[in-house]
PDB file of C-alpha atoms and ligand atoms in Angstrom:
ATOM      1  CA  UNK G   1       1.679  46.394   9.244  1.00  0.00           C
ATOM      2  CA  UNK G   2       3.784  49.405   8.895  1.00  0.00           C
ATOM      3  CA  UNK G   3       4.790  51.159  11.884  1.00  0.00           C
ATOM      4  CA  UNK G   4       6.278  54.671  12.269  1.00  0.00           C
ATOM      5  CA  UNK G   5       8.755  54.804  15.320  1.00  0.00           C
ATOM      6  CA  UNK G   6       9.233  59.217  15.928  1.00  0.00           C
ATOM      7  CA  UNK G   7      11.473  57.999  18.693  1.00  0.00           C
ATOM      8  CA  UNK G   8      12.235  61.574  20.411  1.00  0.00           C
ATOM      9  CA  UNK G   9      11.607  63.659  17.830  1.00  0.00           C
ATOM     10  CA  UNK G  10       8.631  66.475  17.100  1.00  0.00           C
ATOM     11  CA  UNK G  11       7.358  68.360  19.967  1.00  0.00           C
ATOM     12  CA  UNK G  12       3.722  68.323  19.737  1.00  0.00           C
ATOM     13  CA  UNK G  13       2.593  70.945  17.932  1.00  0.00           C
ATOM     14  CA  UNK G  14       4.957  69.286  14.563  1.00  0.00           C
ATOM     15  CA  UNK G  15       3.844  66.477  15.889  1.00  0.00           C
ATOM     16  CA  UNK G  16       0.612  67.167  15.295  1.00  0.00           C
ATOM     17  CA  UNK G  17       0.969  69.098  12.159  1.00  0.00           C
ATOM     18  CA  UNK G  18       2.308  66.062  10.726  1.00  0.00           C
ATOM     19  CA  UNK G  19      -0.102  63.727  11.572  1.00  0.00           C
ATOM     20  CA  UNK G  20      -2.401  66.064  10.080  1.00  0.00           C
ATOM     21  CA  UNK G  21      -0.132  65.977   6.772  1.00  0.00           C
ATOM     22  CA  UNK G  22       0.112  61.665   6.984  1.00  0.00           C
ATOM     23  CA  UNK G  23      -3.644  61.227   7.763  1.00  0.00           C
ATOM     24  CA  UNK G  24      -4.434  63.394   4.461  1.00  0.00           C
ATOM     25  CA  UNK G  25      -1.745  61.398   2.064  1.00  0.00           C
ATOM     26  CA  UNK G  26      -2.669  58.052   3.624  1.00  0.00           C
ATOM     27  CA  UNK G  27      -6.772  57.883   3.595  1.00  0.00           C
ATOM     28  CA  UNK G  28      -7.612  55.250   1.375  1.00  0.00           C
ATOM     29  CA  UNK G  29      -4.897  52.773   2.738  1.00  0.00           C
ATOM     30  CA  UNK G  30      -7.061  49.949   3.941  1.00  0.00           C
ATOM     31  CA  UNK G  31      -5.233  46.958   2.984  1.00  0.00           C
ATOM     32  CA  UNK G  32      -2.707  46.977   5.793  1.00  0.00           C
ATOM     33  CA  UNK G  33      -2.473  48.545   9.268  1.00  0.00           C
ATOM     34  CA  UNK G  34      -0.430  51.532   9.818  1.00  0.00           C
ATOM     35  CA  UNK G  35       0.265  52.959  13.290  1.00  0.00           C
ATOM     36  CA  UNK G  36       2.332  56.026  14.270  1.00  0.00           C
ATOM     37  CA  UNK G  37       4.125  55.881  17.190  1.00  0.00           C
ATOM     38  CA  UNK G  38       4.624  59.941  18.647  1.00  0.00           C
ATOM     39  CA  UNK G  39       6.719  60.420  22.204  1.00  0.00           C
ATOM     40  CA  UNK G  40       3.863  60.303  25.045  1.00  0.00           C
ATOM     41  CA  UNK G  41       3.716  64.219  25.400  1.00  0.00           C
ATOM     42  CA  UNK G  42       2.401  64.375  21.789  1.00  0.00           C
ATOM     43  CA  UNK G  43       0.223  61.457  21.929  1.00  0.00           C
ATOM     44  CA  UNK G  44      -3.282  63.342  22.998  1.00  0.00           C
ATOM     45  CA  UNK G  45      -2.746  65.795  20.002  1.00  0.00           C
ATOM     46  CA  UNK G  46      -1.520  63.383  17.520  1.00  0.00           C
ATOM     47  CA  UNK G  47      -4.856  61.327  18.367  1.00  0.00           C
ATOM     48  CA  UNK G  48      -6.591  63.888  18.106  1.00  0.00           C
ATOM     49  CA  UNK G  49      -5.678  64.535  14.470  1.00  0.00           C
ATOM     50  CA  UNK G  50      -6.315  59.992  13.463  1.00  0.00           C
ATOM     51  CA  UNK G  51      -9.196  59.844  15.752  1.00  0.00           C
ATOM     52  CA  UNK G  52     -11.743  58.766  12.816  1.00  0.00           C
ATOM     53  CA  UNK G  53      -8.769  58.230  10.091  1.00  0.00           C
ATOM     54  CA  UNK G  54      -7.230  54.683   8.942  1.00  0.00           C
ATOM     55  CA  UNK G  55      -4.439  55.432  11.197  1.00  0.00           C
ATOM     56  CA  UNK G  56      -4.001  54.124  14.658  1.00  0.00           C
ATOM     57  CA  UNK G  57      -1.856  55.116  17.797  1.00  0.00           C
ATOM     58  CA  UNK G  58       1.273  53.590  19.324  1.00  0.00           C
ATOM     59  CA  UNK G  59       3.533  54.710  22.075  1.00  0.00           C
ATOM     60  CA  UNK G  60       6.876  53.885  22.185  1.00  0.00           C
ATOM     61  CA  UNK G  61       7.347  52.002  25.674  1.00  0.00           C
ATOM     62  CA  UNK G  62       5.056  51.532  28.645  1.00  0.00           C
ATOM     63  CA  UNK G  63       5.809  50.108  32.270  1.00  0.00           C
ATOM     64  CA  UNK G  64       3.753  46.619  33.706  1.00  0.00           C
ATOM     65  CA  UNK G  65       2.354  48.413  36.876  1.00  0.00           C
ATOM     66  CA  UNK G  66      -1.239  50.301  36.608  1.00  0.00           C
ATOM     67  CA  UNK G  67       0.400  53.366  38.905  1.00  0.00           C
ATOM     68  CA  UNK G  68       2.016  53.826  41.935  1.00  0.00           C
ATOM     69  CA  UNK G  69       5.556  55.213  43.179  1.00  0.00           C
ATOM     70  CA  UNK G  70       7.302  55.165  39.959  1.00  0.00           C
ATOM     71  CA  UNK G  71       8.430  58.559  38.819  1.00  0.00           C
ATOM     72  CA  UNK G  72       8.998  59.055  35.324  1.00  0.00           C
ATOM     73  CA  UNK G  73       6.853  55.787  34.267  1.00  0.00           C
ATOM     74  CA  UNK G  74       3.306  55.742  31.865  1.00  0.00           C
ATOM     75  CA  UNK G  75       0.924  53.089  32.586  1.00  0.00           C
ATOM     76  CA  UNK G  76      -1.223  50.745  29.907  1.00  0.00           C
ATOM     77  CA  UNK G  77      -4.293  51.688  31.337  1.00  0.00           C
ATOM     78  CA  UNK G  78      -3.038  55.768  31.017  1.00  0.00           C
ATOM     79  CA  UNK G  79      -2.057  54.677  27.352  1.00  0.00           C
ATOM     80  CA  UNK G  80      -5.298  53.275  26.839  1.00  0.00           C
ATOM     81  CA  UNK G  81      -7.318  56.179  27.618  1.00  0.00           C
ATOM     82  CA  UNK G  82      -5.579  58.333  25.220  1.00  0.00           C
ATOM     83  CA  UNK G  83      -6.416  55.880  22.584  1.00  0.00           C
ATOM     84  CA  UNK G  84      -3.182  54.426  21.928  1.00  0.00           C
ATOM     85  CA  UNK G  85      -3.940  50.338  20.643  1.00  0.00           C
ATOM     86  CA  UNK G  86      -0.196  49.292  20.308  1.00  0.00           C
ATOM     87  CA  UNK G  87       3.133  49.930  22.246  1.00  0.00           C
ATOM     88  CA  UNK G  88       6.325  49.310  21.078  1.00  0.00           C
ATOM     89  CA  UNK G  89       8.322  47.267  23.629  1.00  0.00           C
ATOM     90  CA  UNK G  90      12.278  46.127  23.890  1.00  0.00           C
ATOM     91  CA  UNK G  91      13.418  48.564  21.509  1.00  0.00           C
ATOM     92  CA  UNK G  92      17.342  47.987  21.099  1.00  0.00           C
ATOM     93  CA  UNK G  93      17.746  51.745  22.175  1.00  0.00           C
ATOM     94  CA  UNK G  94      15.508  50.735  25.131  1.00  0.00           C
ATOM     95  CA  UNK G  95      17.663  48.144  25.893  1.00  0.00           C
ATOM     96  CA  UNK G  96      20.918  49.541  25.501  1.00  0.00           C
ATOM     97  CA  UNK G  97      20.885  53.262  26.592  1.00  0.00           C
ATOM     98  CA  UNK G  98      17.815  52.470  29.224  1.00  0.00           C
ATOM     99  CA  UNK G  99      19.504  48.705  30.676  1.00  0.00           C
ATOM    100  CA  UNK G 100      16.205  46.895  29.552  1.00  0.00           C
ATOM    101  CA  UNK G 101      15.703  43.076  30.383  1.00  0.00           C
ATOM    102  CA  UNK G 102      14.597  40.203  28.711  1.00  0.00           C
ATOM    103  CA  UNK G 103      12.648  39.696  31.824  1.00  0.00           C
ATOM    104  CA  UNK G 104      11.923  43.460  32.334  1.00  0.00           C
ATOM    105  CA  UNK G 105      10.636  43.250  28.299  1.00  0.00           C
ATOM    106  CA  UNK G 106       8.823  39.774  29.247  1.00  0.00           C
ATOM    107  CA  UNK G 107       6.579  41.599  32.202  1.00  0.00           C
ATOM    108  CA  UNK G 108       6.014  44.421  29.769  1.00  0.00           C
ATOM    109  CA  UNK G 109       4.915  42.405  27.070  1.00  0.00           C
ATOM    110  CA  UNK G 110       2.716  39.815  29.306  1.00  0.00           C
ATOM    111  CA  UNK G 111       1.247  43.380  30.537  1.00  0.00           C
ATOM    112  CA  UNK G 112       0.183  44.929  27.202  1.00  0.00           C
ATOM    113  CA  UNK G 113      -1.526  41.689  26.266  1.00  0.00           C
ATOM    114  CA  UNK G 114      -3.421  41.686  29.214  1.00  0.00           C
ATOM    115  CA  UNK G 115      -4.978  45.294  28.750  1.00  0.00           C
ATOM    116  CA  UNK G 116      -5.589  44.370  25.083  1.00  0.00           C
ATOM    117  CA  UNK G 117      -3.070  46.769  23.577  1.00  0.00           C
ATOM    118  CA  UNK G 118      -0.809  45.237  20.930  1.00  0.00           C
ATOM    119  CA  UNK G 119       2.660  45.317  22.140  1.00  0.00           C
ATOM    120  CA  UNK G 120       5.085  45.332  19.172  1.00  0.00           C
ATOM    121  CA  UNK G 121       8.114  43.190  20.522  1.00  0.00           C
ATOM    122  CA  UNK G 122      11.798  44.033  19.435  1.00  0.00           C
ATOM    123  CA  UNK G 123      14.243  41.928  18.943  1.00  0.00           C
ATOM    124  CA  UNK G 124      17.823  41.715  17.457  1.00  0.00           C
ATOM    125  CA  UNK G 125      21.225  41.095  17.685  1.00  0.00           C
ATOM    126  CA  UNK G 126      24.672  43.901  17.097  1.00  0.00           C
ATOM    127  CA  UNK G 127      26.890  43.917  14.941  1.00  0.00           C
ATOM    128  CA  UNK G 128      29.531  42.192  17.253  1.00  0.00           C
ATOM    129  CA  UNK G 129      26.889  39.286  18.007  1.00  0.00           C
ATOM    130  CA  UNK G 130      26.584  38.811  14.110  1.00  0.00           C
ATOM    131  CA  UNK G 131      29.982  38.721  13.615  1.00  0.00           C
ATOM    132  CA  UNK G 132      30.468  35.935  16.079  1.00  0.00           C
ATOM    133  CA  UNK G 133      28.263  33.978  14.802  1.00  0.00           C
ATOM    134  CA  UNK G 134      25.597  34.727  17.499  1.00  0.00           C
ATOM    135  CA  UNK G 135      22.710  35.382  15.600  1.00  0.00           C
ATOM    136  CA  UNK G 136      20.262  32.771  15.936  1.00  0.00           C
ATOM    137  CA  UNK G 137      21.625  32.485  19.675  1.00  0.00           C
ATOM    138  CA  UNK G 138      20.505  35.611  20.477  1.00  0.00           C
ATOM    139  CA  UNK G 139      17.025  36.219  18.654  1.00  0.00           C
ATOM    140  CA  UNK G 140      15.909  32.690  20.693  1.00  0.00           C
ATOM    141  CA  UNK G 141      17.066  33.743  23.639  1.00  0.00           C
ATOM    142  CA  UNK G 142      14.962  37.382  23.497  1.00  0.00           C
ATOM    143  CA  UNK G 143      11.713  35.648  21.675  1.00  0.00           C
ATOM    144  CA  UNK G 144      11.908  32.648  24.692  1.00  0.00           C
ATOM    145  CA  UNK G 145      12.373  35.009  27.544  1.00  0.00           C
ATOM    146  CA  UNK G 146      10.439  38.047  26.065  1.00  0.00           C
ATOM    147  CA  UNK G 147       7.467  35.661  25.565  1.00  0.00           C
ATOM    148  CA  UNK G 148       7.894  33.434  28.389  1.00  0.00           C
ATOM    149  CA  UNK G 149       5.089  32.024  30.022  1.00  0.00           C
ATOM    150  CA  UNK G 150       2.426  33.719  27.313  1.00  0.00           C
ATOM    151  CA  UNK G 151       0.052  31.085  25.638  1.00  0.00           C
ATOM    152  CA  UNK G 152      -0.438  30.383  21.588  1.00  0.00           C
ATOM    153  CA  UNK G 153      -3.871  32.579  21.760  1.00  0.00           C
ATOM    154  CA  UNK G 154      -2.019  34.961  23.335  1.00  0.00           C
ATOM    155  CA  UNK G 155       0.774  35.111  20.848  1.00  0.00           C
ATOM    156  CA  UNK G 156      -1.228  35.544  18.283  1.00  0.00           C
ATOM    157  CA  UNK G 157      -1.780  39.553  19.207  1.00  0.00           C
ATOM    158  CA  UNK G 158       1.743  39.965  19.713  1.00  0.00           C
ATOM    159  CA  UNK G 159       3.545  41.605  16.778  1.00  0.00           C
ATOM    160  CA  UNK G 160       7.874  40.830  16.538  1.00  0.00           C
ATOM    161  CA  UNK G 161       9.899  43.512  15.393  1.00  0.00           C
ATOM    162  CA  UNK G 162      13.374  41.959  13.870  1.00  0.00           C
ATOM    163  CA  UNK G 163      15.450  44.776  14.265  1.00  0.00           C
ATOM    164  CA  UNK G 164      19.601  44.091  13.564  1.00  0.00           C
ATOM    165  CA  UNK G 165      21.196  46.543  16.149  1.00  0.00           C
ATOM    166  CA  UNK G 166      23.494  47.427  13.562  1.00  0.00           C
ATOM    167  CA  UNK G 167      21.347  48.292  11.064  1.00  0.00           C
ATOM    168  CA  UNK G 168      19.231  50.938  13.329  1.00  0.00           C
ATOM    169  CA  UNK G 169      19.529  54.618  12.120  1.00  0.00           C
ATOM    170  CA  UNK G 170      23.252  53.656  10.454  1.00  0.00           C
ATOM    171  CA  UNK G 171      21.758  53.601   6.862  1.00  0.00           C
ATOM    172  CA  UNK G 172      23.078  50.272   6.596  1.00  0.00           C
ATOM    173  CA  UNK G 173      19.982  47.922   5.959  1.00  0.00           C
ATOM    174  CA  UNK G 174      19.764  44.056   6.151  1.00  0.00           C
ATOM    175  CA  UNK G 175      19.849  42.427   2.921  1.00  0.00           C
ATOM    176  CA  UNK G 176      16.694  40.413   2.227  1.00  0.00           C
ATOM    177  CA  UNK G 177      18.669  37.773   2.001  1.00  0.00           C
ATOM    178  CA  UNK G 178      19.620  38.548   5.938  1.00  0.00           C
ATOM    179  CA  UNK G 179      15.972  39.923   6.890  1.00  0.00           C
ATOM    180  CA  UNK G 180      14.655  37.047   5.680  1.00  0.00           C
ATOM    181  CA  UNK G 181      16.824  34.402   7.085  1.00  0.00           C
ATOM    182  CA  UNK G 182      16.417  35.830  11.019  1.00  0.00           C
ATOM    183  CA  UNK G 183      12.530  36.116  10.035  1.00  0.00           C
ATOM    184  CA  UNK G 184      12.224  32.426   9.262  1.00  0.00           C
ATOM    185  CA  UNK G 185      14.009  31.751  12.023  1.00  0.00           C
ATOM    186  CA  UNK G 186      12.000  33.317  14.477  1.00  0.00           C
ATOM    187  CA  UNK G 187       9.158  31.988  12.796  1.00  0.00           C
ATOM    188  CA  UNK G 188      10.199  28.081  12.915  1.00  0.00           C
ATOM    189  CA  UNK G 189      11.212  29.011  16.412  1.00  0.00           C
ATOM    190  CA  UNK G 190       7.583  29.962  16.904  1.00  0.00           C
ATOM    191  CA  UNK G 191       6.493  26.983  15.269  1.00  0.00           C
ATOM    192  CA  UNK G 192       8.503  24.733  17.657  1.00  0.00           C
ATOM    193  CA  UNK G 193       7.141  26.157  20.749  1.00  0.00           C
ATOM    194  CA  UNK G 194       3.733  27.120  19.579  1.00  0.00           C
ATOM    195  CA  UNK G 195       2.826  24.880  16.867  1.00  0.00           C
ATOM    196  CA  UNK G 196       3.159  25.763  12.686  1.00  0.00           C
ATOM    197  CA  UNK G 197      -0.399  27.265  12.895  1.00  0.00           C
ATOM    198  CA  UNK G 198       0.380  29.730  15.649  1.00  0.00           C
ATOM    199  CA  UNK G 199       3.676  31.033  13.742  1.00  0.00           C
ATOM    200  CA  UNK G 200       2.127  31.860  10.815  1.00  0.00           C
ATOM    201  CA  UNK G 201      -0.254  33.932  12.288  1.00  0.00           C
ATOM    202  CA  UNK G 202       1.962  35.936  14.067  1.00  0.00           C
ATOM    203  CA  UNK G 203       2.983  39.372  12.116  1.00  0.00           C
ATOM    204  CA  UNK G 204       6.865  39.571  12.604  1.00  0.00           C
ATOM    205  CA  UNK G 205       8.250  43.284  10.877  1.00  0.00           C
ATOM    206  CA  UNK G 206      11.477  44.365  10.144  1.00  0.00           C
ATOM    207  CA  UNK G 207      13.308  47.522  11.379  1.00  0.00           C
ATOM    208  CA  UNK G 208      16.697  49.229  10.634  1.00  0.00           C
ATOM    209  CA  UNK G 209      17.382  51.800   8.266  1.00  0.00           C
ATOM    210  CA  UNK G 210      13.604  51.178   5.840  1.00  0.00           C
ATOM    211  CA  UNK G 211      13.955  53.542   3.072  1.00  0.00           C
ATOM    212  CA  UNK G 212      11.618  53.573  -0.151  1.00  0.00           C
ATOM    213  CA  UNK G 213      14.692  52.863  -1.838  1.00  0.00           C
ATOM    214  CA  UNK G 214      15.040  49.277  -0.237  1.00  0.00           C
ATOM    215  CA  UNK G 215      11.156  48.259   1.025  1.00  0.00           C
ATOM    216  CA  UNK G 216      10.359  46.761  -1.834  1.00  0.00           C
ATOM    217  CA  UNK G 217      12.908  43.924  -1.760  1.00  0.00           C
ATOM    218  CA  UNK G 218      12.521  43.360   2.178  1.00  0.00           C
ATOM    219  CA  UNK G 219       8.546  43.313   1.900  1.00  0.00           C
ATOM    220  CA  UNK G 220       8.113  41.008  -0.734  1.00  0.00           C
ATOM    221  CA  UNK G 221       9.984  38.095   1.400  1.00  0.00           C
ATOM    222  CA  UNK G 222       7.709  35.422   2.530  1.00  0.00           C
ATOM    223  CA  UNK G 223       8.067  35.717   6.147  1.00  0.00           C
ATOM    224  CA  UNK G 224       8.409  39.413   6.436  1.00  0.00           C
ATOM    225  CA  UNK G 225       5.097  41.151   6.727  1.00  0.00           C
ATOM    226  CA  UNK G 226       6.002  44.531   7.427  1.00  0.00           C
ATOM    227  CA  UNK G 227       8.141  47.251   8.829  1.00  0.00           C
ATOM    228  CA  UNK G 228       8.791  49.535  11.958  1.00  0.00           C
ATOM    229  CA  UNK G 229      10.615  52.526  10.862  1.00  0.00           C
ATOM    230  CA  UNK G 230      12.226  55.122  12.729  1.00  0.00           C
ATOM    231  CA  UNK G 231      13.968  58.176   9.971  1.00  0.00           C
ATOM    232  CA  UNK G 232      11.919  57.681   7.292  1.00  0.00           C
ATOM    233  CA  UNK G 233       8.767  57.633   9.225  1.00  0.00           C
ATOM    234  CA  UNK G 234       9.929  60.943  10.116  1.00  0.00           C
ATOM    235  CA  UNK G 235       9.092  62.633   6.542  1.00  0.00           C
ATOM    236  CA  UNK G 236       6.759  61.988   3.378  1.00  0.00           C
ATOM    237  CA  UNK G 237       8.896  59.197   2.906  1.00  0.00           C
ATOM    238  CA  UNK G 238       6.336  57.052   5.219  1.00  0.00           C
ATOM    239  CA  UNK G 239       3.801  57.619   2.456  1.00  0.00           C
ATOM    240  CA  UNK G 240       6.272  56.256   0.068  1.00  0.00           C
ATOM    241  CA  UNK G 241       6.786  53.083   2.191  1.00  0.00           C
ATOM    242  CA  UNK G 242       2.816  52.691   2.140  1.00  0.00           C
ATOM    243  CA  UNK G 243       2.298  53.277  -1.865  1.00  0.00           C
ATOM    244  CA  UNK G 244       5.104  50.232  -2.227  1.00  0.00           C
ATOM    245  CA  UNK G 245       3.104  48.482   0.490  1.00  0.00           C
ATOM    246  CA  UNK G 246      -0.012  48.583  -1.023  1.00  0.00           C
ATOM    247  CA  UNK G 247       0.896  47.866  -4.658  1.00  0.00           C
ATOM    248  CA  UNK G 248       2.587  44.573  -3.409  1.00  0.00           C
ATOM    249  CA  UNK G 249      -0.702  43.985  -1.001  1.00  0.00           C
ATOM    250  CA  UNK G 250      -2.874  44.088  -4.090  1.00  0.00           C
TER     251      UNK G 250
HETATM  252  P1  PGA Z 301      15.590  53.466  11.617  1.00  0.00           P
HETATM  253  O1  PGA Z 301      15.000  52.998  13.036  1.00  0.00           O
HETATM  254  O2  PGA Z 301      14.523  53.181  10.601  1.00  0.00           O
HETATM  255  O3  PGA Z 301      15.871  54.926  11.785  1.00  0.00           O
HETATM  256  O4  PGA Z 301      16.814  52.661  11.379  1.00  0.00           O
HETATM  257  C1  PGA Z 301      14.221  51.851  13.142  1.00  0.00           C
HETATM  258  C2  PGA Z 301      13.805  51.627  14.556  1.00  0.00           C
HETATM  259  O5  PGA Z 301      14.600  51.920  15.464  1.00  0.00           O
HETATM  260  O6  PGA Z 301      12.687  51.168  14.826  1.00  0.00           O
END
């Protein structure tokens, strides 16, 4: 999967240009699935623009409630009708500037699976954690509260996001070495509380600072089968990321 995070940029008329511009570079990419991820006001337009194309719809954070007294909150079932299949949930920024929980994060994940959307689960430690040694500590404590009380079918639609904190829009990128280390982790992790089958079924991507320049040595680690990517999904450089995707695909 490869997964464009605009975050909150493009109003949405650019937004909708360039989904117009992505849809015509990426036709043909069928090997993999690739979902934009526009702020909610651009959403309807930006679908608008994929509706019959190979790319799909995400949104970038939902609440667990269908509606009701919460101001300034979108609903999976609002989501839905705009066409949107996947939502991006526990984003670090999400976390930090917004104060979100693991058990906030568990409620919204539990919720996404429930209205069949695909939530696309974050997860990752800072720089401060790493440096203490915390690593490992951390990513099982998000992936057994942010999936707590979901079963193995269940987890099988979920999508992980391993996204270092310090490596989000700083330009500094995990090594492969790194990327792949946390991904096996969470994957054996997986494995322990779902069962080896389960964990390799689940698609677990990595975020922070994805350029063309280093895809191609993340993506071709075993246990990393993807990316969500916030700058460079901002410009051409997200058909760049799927040219190196596919060759490696095929
Ligand atoms: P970045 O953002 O690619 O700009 O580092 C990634 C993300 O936040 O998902």
């Amino acid at each position: 999967m490869l997964a464009g995070n605009w975050k909150m940029n493009k109003t949405p008329s650019e937004a909708q240009s360039f989904a117009n511009t992505l849809m015509n570079a990426l036709a043909g990419f069928n090997s993999f699935d690739i979902y934009i991820a526009p702020v909610f006001v651009a959403l309807d337009r930006v679908q608008e623009v994929i509706n019959s194309s190979n790319i799909k719809l995400a949104a970038q954070n939902m609440y667990f409630e269908d509606n009701g007294a919460f101001t300034g909150e979108v609903s999976p079932k609002m989501l839905k009708e705009l066409g949107v299949e996947a939502v991006i949930i526990g984003h670090s920024e999400r976390r930090k500037i917004f104060g979100e929980t693991d058990e906030l994060i568990n409620k919204k994940v539990k919720k996404a699976l429930k209205e069949g959307l695909t939530p696309i689960f974050c997860i990752g430690e800072t720089l401060e954690e790493r440096e203490k040694g915390l690593t490992f500590c951390v990513l099982e404590k998000q992936v057994r509260e942010g999936l707590y009380g979901i079963s193995a079918e269940e987890v099988k639609k979920v999508v992980i996001a391993y996204e270092p904190v310090w490596a989000i829009g700083t330009g500094v990128v995990a090594t492969p070495q790194q990327a792949q280390e946390a991904h096996e982790f969470v994957r054996k992790l997986l494995g322990q509380i779902y069962g080896e089958e389960v964990a390799q079924s689940v698609t677990i991507l990595y975020g922070g600072s994805v350029t063309p320049e280093n895809f191609f040595g993340l993506f071709v680690k075993r246990d990393i089968d993807g990316a969500l990517v916030g700058g460079a999904s901002l410009k051409e450089s997200f058909v760049e990321l799927a040219k190196i995707m596919s060759k490696i695909i095929c």
